Coordinates of C-alpha atoms in Angstrom, one line a residue:
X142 CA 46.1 10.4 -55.1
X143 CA 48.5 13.1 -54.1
X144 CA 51.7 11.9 -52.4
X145 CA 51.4 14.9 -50.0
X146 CA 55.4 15.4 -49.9
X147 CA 55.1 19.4 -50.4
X148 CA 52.1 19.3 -47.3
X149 CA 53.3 21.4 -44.2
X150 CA 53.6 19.2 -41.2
X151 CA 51.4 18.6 -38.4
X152 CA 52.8 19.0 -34.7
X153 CA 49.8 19.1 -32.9
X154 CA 47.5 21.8 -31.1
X155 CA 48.6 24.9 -30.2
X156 CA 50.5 25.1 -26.2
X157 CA 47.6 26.6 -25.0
X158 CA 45.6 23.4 -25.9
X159 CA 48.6 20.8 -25.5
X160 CA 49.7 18.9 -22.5
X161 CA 53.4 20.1 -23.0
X162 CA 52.8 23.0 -21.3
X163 CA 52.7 21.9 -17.8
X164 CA 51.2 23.2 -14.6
X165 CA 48.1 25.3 -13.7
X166 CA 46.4 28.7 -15.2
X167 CA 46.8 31.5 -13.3
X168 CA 42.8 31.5 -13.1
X169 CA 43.4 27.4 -12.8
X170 CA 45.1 28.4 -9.5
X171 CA 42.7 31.0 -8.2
X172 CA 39.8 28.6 -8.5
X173 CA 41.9 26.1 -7.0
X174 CA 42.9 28.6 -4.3
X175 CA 39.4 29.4 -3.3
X176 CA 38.0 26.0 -3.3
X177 CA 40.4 24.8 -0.6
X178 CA 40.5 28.3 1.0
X179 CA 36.5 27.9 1.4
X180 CA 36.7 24.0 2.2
X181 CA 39.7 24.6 5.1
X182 CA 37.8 27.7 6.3
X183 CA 34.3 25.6 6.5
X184 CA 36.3 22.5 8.4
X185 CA 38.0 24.8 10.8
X186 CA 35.0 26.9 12.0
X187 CA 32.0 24.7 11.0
X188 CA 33.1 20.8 10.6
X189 CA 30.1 19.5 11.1
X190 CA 28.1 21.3 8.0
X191 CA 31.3 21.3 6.0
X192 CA 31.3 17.5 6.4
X193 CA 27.5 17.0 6.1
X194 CA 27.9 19.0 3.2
X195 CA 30.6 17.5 1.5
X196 CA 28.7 13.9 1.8
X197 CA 25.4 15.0 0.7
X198 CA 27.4 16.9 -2.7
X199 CA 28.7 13.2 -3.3
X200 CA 25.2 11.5 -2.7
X201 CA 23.9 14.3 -5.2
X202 CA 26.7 13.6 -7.7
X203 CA 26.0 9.8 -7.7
X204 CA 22.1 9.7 -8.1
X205 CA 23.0 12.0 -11.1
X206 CA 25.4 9.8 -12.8
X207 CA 23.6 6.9 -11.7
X208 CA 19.8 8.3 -13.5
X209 CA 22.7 9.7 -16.8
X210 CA 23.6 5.6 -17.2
X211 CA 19.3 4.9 -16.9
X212 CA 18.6 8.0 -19.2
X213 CA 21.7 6.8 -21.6
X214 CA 20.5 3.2 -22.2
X215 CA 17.1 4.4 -23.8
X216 CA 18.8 6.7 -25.7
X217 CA 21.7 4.6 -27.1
X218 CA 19.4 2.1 -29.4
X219 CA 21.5 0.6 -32.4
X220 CA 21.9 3.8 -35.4
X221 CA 20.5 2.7 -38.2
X222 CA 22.7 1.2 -41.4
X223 CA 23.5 3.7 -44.1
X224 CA 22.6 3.7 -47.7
X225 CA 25.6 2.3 -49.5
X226 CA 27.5 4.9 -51.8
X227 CA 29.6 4.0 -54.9
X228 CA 31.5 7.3 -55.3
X229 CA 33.7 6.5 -52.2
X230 CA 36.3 9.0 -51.4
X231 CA 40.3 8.7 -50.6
X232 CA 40.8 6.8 -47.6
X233 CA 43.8 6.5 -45.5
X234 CA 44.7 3.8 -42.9
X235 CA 47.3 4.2 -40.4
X236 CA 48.2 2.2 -37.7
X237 CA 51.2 3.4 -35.3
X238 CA 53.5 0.3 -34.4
X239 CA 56.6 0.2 -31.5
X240 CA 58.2 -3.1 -30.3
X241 CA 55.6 -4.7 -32.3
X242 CA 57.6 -7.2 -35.3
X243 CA 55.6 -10.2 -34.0
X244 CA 52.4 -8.3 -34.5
X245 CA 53.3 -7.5 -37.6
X246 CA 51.8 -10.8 -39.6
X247 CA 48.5 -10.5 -38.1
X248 CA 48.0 -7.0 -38.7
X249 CA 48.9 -6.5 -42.3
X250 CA 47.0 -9.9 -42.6
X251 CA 43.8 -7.8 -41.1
X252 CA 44.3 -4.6 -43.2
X253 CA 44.5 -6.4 -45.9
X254 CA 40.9 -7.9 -45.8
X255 CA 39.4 -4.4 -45.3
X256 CA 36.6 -4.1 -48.1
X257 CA 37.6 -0.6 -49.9
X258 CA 39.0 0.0 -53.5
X259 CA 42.5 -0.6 -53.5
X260 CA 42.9 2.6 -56.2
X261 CA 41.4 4.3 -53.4
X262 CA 43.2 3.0 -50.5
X263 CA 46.5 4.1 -48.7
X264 CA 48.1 3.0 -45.4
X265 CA 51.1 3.4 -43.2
X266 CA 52.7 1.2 -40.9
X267 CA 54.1 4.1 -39.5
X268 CA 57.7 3.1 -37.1
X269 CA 60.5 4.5 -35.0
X270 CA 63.7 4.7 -36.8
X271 CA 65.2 2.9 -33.6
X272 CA 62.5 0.0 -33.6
X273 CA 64.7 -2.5 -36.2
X274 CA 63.2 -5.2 -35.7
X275 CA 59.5 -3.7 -36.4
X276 CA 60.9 -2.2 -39.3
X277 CA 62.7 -5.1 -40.6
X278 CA 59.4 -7.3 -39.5
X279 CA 57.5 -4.7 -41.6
X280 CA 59.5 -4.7 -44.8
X281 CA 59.6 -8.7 -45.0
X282 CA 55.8 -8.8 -44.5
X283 CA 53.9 -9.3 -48.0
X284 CA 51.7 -6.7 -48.0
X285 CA 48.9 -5.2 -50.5
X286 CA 50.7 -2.5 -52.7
X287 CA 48.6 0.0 -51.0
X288 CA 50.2 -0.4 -47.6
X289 CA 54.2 1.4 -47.1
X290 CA 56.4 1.4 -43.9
X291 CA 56.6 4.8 -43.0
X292 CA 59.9 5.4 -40.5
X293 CA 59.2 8.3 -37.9
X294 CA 62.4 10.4 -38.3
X295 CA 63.8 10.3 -34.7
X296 CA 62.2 13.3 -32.3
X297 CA 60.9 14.1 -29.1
X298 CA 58.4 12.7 -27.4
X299 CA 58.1 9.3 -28.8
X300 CA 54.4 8.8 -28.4
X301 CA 51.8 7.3 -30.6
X302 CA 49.9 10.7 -32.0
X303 CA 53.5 12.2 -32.7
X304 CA 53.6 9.2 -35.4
X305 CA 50.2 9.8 -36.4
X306 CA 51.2 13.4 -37.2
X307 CA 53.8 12.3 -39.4
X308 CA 51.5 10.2 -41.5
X309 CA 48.3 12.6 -41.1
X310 CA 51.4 14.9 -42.9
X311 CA 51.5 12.9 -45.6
X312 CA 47.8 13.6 -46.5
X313 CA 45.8 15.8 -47.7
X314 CA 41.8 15.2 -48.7
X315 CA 39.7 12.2 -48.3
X316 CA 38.9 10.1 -44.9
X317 CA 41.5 8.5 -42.9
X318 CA 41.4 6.3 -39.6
X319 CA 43.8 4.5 -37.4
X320 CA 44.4 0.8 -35.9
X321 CA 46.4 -0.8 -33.5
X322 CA 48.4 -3.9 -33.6
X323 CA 46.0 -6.1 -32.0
X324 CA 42.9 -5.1 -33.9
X325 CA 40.6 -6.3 -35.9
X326 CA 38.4 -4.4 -38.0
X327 CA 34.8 -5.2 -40.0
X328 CA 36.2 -5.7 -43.2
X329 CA 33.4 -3.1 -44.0
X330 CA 33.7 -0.6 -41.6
X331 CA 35.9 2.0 -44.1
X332 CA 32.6 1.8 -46.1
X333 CA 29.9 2.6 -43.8
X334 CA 32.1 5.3 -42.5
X335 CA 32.2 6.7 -46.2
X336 CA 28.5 6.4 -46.4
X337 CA 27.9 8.0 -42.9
X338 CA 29.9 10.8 -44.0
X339 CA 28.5 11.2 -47.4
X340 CA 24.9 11.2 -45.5
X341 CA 25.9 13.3 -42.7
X342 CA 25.9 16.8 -41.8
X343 CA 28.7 19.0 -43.0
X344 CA 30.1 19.8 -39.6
X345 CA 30.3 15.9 -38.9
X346 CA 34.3 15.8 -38.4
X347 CA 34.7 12.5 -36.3
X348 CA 32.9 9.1 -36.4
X349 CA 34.3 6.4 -33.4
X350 CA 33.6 2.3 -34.0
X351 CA 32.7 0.4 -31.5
X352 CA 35.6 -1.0 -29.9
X353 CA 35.1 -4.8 -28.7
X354 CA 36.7 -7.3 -26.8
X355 CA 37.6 -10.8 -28.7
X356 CA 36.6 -13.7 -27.3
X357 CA 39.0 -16.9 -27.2
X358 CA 39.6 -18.6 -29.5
X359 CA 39.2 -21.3 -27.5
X360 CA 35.5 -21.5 -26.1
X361 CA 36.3 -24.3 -23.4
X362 CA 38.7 -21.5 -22.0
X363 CA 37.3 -19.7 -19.0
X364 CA 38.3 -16.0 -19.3
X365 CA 39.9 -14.6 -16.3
X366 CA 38.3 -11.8 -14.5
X367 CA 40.0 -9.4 -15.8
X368 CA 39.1 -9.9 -18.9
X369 CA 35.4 -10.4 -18.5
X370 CA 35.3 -7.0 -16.5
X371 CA 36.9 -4.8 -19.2
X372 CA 35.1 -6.5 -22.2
X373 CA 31.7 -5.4 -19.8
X374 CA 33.3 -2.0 -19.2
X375 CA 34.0 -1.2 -22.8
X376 CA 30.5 -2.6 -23.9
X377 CA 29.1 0.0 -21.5
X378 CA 31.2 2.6 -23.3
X379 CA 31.2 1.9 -27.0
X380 CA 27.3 0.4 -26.9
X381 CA 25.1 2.7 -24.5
X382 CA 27.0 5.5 -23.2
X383 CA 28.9 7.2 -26.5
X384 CA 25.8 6.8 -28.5
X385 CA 24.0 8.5 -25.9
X386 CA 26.1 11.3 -26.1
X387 CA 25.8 11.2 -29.8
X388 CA 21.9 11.1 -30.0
X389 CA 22.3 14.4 -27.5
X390 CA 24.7 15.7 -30.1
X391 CA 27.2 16.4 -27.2
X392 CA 31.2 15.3 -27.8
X393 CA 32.6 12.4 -26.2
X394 CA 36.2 11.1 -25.5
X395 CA 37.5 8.8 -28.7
X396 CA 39.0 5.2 -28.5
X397 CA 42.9 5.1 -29.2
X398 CA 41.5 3.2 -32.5
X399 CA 39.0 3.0 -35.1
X400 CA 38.1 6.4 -35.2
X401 CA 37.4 7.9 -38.8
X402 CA 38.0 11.7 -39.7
X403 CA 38.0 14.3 -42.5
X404 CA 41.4 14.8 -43.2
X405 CA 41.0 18.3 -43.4
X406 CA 39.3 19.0 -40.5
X407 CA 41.8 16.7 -38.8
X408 CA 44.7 18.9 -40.6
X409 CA 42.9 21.8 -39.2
X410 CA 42.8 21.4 -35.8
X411 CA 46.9 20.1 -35.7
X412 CA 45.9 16.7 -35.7
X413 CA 46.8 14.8 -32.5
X414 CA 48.9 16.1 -29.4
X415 CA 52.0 14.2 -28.8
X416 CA 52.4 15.2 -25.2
X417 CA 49.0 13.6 -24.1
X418 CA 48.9 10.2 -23.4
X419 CA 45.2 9.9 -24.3
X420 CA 45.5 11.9 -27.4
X421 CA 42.6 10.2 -28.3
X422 CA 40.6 11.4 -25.6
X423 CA 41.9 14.7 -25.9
X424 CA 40.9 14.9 -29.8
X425 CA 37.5 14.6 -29.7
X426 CA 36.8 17.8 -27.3
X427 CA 39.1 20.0 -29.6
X428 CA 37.2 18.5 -32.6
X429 CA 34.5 20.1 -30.9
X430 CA 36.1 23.4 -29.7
X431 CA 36.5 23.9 -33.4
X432 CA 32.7 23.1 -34.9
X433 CA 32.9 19.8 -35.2
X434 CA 30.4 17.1 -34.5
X435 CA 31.2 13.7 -33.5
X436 CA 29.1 10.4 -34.0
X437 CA 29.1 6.8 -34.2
X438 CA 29.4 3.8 -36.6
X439 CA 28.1 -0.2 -36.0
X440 CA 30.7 -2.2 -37.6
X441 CA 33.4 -3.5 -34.8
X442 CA 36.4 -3.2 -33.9
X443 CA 37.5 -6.5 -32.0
X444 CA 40.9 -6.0 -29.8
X445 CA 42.4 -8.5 -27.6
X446 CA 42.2 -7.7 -23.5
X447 CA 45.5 -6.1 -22.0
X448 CA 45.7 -9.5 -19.7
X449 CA 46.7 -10.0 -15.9
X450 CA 47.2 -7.3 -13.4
X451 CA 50.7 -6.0 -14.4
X452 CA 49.2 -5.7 -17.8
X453 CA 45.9 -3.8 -16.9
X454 CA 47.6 -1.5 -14.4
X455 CA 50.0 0.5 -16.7
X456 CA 47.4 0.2 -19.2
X457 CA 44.9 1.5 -16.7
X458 CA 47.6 4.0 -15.2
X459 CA 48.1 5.5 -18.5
X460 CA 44.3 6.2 -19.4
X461 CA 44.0 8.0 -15.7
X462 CA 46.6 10.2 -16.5
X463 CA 45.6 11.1 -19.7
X464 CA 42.3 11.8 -18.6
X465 CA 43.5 13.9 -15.8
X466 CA 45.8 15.7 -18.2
X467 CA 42.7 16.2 -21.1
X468 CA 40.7 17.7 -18.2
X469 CA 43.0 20.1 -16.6
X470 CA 43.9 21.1 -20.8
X471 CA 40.6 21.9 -21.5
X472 CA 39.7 23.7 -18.3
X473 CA 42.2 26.0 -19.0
X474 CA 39.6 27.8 -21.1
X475 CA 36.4 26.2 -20.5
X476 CA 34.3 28.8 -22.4
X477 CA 35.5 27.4 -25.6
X478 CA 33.9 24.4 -25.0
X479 CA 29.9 26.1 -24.6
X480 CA 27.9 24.5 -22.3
X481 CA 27.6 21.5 -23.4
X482 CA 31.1 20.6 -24.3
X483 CA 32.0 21.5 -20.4
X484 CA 28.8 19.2 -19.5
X485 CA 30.2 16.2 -21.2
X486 CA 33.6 16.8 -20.2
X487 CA 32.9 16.8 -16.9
X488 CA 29.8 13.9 -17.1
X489 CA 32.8 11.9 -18.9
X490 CA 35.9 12.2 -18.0
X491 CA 35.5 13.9 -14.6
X492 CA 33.3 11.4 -13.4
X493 CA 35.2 9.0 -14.6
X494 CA 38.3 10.6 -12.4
X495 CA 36.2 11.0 -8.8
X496 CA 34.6 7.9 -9.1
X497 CA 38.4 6.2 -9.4
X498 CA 39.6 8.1 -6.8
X499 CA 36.8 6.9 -4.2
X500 CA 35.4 3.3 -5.6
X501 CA 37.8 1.3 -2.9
X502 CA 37.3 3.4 -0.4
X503 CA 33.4 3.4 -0.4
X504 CA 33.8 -0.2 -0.7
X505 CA 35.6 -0.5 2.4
X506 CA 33.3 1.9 4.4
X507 CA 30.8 -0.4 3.2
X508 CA 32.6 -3.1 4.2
X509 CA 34.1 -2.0 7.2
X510 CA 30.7 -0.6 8.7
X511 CA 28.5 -4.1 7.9
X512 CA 31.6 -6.2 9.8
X513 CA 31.7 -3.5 12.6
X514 CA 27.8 -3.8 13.4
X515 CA 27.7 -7.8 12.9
X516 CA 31.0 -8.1 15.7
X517 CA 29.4 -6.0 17.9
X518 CA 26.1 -7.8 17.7
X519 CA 24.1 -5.4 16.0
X520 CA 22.1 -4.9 12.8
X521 CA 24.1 -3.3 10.1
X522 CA 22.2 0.0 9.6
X523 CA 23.3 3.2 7.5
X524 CA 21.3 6.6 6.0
X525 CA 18.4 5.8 3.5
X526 CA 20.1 8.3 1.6
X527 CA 23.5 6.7 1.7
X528 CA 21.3 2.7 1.3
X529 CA 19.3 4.8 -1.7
X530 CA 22.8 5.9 -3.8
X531 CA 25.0 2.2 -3.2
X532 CA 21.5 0.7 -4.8
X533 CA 21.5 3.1 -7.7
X534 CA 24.9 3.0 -8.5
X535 CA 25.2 -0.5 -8.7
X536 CA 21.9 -1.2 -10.2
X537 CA 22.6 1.5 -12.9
X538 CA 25.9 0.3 -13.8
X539 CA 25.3 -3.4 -13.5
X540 CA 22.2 -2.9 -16.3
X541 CA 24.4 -0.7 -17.9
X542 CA 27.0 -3.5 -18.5
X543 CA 24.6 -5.9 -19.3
X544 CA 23.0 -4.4 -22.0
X545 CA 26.0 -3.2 -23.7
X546 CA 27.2 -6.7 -23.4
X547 CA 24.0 -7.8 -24.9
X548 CA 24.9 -5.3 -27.9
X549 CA 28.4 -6.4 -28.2
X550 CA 27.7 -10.6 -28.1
X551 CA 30.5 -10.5 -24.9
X552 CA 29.3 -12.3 -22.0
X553 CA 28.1 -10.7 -18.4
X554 CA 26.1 -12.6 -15.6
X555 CA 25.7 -13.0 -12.3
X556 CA 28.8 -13.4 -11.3
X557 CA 30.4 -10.8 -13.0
X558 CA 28.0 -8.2 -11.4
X559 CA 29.0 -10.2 -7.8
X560 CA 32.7 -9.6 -8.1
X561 CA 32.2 -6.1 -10.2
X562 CA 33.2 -3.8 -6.7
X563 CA 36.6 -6.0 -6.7
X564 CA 37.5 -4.4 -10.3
X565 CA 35.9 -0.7 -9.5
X566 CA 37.9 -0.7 -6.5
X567 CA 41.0 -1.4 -8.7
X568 CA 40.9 1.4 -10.0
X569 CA 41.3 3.9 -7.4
X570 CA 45.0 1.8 -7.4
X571 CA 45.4 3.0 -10.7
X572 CA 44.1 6.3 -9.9
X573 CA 46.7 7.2 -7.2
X574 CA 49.3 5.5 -9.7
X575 CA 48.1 7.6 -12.7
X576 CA 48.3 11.0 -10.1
X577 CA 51.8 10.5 -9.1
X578 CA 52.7 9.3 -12.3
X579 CA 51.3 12.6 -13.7
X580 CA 53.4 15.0 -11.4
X581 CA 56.7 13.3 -12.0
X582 CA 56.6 11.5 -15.0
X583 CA 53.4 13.1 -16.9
X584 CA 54.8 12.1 -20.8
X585 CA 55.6 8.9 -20.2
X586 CA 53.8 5.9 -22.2
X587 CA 53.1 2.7 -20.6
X588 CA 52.8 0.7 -23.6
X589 CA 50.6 -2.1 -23.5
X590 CA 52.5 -5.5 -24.4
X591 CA 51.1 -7.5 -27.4
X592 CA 51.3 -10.8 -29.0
X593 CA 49.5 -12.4 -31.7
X594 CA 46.2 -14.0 -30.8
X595 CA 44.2 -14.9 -33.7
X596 CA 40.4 -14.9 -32.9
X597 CA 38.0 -17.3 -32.5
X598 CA 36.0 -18.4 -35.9
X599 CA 33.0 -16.7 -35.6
X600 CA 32.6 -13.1 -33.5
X601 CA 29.3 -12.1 -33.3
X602 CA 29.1 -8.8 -35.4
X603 CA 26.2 -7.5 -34.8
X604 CA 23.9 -6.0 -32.2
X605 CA 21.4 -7.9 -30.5
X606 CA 18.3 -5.7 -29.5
X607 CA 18.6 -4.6 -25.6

């Protein structure tokens, strides 16, 4: 394969695509600028209909996403396996490492079982020159003569996708996809990606794996609620509602991991932005913006949970803002994205925005409204409308959950759907974190703290019918 040494580098999208460039459009502004204008205008002479407005907008907006989730779980049935192919293609592995020399065992250990012709097989460990003991960790490491350390030459920002850059420079043909320290891939996923390519259409740039979350390794362990919550939440995601989106052949936000590209299309569209703290998010829309389709694979990725609260919260914190900064990107020229790219950027990632921003404080109107009624000696009453969207939106999301939990073999009962508003309402914490965080620190990475955590013997692999 060629080394790629005389390949021009990648730096990422364009500024008019890129989270570097800070602030609002001026037509950003003027939309802005009439919205409130309207709302202040409509509060100040007619409060009344603005606010009976304004509630029946959000009662509007929930039944919708609450009947997308119903509509998404009969679309998002398992894709069927692809037909093998023996003239696989260059493949390229990377996986983007910081502060991680105790992770370094377990992941090279976990590359190293992926199923895929070593003569067509290359990887990078890819490290910040100031990170010495990752890089020290790294070289010591036996690893497979396919896999180098590749040391980021020092540059601003430090951020994940500015060290993907710098390996996707090193490349170019073939199919390459990227890991993180904690994963654990199929062993045969680099294969059913070739074959899903190879089958594909030609405008088929992206295909994202189902990200899962390992169970102990100790079954006698309870998991905390934490991470029985976010193993539901990313069942949801990476089992009904992205294959939804790819059987309406609409783009989707990518996983930090596992997702498998054409290097030239990849190339082509200036690989990841380094300013964006979800670059991953960020990716798949410009993918699209450029003719590119975007689909799905059924061999796993399984990941460990970020942990307790002062884990999840910067974790959390960090996804908010990237989604926040993604959005405002790409509605800086919304046309580009058609009508259906600005659909499922706003049935994605803006939903998932306003329904951070008001999940604790519906729960304590909710709340606050039943324990009013019951003190004063009354029967709690509210709106069939109002009774008609709570009922939908849980029901929708707590089926939701199950059945991608089904999918994924993670577990989800009862009780998890009982103590589900406690973890929706932690995220309007994180949103308000991830706002302030965006207007005075909006590049910095909250990196999630690993450490090795082997998995249990047996994950269940496949998808259970749902």
């Amino acid at each position: 394969m060629h080394d790629g040494s005389d390949m021009p580098p990648v730096h990422g999208p364009p500024l008019a695509l890129s989270a570097r460039r800070r602030g609002l459009t001026g037509g950003q502004m003027l939309v802005g600028a009439l919205i409130a204008g309207g709302a202040a205008a409509a509060t100040a002479f007619t409060p009344d209909a603005a606010a009976s407005i304004t509630i029946h907008s959000l009662w509007i907006l929930f039944l919708a996403c609450a009947l997308w989730r119903l509509i998404a779980i009969a679309l998002s049935r398992p894709t069927a396996t692809p037909t093998p192919i023996t003239d696989l293609p260059p493949y390229a592995v990377i996986a983007a490492l910081r502060h991680e020399a105790a992770m370094i065992p377990q992941i090279v250990g976990r590359l190293s079982r992926l199923d895929y012709p070593t003569d067509r097989l290359r990887g990078f460990l890819v490290i910040e020159a100031d990170d010495h003991a990752t890089i020290a960790a790294a070289r010591s490491c036996g690893r497979p003569g396919w896999l180098s350390v590749l040391v980021a030459p020092p540059g601003a920002p430090m951020t994940k996708p500015r060290a993907l850059n710098i390996a996707l420079g090193r490349l170019t043909d073939g199919l390459v996809t990227v890991y993180d320290a904690e994963d654990a891939p199929g062993p045969d996923q680099l294969r059913e990606a070739a074959a899903r390519f190879a089958s594909g259409p030609a405008d088929l740039a992206c295909l994202q794996a189902p990200l899962r979350i390992r169970p102990p390794a100790d079954p006698a362990r309870l998991r905390p609620f934490l991470d029985r919550q976010f193993a539901a939440e990313y069942a949801t995601l990476f089992e009904v509602i992205l294959p939804a989106l790819t059987r309406l052949g609409l783009p989707f936000p990518l996983g930090g991991t596992s997702n498998h590209f054409r290097v030239d299309v990849l190339r082509q569209v200036g690989g990841w932005d380094p300013w964006n703290v979800t670059e991953d998010a960020d990716l798949g829309y410009r993918l699209w913006r450029h003719g590119g389709r975007l689909g799905v694979m059924t061999t796993p990725t399984w990941e460990t949970p970020p942990g307790d609260l002062q884990a999840w919260l910067p974790q959390r914190t960090r996804w908010l803002k990237g989604f926040m900064q993604t959005w405002l990107v790409h509605m800086r020229r919304p046309l580009g994205l058609g009508w259906r790219g600005l659909l499922s950027l706003n049935l994605t990632l803006g939903v998932a925005l306003v329904s951070a921003a008001v999940h604790a404080f519906a729960v304590m109107m909710v709340l606050a409204l039943s324990l009013g009624a019951l003190s004063a000696g009354l029967r709690p009453a509210a709106p069939p409308m109002a009774l008609l969207v709570l009922i939908a939106g849980a029901a929708s999301s707590w089926l939701s959950a199950w059945v991608g939990a089904r999918r994924a073999g993670v577990p989800y009962d009862w009780r998890d759907m009982l103590t589900a508003p406690l973890y929706w309402s932690m995220l309007s914490l994180a949103f308000v974190h991830a706002l302030w965080r965006l207007i005075r620190q909006p590049f910095a990475w909250d990196k999630t703290t690993h450490v090795p955590d082997e998995p249990a013997e047996h994950h269940r692999t496949g998808r259970q019918a749902a």
